[in-house]
mmCIF file of C-alpha atoms in Angstrom:
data_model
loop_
_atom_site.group_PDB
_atom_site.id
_atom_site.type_symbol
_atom_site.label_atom_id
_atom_site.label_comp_id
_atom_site.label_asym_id
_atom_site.label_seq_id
_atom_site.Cartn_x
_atom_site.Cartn_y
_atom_site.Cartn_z
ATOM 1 C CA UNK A 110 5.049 -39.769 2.502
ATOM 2 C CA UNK A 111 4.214 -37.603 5.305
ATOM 3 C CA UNK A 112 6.622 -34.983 5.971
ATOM 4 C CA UNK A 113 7.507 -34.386 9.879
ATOM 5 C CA UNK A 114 7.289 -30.411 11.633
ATOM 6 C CA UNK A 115 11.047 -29.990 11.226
ATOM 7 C CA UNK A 116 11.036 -31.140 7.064
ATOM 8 C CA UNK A 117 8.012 -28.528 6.865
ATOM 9 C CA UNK A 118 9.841 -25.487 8.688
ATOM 10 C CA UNK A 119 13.144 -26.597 6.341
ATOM 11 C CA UNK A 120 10.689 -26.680 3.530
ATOM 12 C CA UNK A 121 9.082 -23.141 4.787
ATOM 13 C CA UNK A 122 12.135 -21.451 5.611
ATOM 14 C CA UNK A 123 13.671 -22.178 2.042
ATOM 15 C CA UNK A 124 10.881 -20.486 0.077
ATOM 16 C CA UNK A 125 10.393 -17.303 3.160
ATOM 17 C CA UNK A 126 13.925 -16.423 2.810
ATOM 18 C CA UNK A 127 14.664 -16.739 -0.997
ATOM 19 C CA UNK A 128 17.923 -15.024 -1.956
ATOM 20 C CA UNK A 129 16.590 -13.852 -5.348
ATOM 21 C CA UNK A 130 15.601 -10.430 -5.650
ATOM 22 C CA UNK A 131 13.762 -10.360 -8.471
ATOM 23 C CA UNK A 132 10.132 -8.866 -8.499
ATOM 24 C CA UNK A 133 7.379 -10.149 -11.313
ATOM 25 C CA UNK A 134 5.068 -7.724 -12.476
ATOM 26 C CA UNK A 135 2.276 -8.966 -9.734
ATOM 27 C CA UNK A 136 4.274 -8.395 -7.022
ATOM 28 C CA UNK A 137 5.624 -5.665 -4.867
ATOM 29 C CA UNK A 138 7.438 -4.323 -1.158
ATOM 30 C CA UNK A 139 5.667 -3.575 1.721
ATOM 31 C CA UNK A 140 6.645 -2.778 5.024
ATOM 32 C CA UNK A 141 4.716 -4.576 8.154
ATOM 33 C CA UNK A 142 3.039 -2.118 9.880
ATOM 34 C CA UNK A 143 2.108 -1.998 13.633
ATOM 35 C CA UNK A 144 -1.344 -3.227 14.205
ATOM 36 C CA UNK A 145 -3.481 -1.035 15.617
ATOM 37 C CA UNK A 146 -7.067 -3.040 15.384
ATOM 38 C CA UNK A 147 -7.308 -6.406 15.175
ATOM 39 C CA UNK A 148 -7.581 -7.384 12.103
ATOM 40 C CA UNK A 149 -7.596 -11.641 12.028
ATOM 41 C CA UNK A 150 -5.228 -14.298 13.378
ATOM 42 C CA UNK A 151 -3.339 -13.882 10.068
ATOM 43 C CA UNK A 152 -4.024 -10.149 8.931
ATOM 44 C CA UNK A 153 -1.317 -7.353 8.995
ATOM 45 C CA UNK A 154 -1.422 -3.951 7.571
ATOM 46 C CA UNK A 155 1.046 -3.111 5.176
ATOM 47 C CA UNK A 156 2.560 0.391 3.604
ATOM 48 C CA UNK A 157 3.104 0.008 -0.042
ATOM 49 C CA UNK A 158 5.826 2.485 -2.019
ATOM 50 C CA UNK A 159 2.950 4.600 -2.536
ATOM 51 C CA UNK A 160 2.103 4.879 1.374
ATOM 52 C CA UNK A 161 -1.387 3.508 1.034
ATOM 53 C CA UNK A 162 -2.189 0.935 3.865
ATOM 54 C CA UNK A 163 -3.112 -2.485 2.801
ATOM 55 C CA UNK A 164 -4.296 -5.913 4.480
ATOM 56 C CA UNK A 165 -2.098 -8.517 4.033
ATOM 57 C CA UNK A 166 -2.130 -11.928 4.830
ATOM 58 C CA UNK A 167 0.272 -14.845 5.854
ATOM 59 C CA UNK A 168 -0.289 -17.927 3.813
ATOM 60 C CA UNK A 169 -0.930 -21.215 5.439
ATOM 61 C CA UNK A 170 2.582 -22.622 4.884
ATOM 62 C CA UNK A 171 4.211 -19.879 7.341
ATOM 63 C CA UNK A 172 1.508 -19.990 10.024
ATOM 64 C CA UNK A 173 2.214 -21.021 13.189
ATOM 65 C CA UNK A 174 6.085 -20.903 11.828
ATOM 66 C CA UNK A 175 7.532 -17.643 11.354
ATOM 67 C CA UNK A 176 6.307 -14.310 12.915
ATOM 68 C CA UNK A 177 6.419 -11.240 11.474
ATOM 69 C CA UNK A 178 7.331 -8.148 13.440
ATOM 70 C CA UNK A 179 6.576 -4.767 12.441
ATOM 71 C CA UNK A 180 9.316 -3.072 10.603
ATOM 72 C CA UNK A 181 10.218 -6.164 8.557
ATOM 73 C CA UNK A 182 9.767 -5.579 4.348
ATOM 74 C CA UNK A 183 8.089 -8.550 2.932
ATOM 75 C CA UNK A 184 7.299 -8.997 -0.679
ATOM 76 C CA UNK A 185 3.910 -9.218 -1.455
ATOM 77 C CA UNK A 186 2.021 -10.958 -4.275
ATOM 78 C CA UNK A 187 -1.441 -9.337 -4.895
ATOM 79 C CA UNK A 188 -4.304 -10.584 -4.676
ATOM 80 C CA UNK A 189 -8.091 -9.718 -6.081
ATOM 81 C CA UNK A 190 -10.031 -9.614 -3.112
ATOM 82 C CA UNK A 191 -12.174 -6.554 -1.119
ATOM 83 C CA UNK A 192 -10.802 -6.379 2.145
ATOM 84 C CA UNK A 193 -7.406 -8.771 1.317
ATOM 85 C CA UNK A 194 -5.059 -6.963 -1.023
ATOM 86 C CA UNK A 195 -1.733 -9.043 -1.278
ATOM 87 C CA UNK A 196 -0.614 -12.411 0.762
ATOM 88 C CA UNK A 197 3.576 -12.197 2.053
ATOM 89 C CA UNK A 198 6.222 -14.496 -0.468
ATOM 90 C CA UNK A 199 9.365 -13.557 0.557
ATOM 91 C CA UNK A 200 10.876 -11.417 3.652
ATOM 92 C CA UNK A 201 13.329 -9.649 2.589
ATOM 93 C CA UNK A 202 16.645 -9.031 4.642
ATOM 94 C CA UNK A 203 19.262 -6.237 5.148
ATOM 95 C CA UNK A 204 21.329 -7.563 2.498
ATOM 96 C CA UNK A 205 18.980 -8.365 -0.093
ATOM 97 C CA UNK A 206 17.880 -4.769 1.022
ATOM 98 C CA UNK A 207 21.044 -2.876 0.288
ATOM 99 C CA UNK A 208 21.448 -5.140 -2.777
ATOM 100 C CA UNK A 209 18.238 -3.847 -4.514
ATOM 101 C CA UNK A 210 19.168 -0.538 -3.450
ATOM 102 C CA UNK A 211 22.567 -1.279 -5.245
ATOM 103 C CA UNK A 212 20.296 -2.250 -8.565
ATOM 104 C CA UNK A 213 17.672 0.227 -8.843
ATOM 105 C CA UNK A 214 14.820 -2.059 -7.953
ATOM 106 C CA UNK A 215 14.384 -0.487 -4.959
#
């Protein structure tokens, strides 16, 4: 059964805006940085807790879908690659945000 553009975006939209907060141990919050080079159709550069700048990419599911603007946090699973350090899971919004904050996961 093929699934139509509007059962994919459903589909897409479900697993980008999770409501549970909960990080595993291989994942971790960035924050979308501005792009000052292009980097690839699907490339971002990211500022983990520890300010370091990292590549991040979108995966193929939320392509062409969902943009990301800069400012947004995203939670990132990582990745072993050279250039490619993490690809985005989950954006995260204000009151997933505040609840973290509210938890000490932050």
């Amino acid at each position: 059964m093929l699934l139509s553009s509007v059962s994919k975006r459903k589909r897409a939209a479900g697993d980008l805006f999770s409501h549970s907060c909960d990080l595993s141990p291989d994942e971790y919050i960035c924050k979308v940085r501005r792009l000052t080079k292009p980097l690839g159709n699907y490339l971002f550069w990211g500022i983990n807790s520890a300010n370091e700048e990292l590549t991040i990419s979108i995966p193929p599911k939320y392509r062409n879908t969902f943009y990301f603007v800069p400012g947004h946090y995203v939670v990132v699973k990582s990745l072993e690659g050279s250039k490619v350090k993490g690809e985005i899971t989950t954006l995260l919004l204000e009151k997933q945000i505040t609840q973290m904050c509210s938890d000490g996961t932050w």
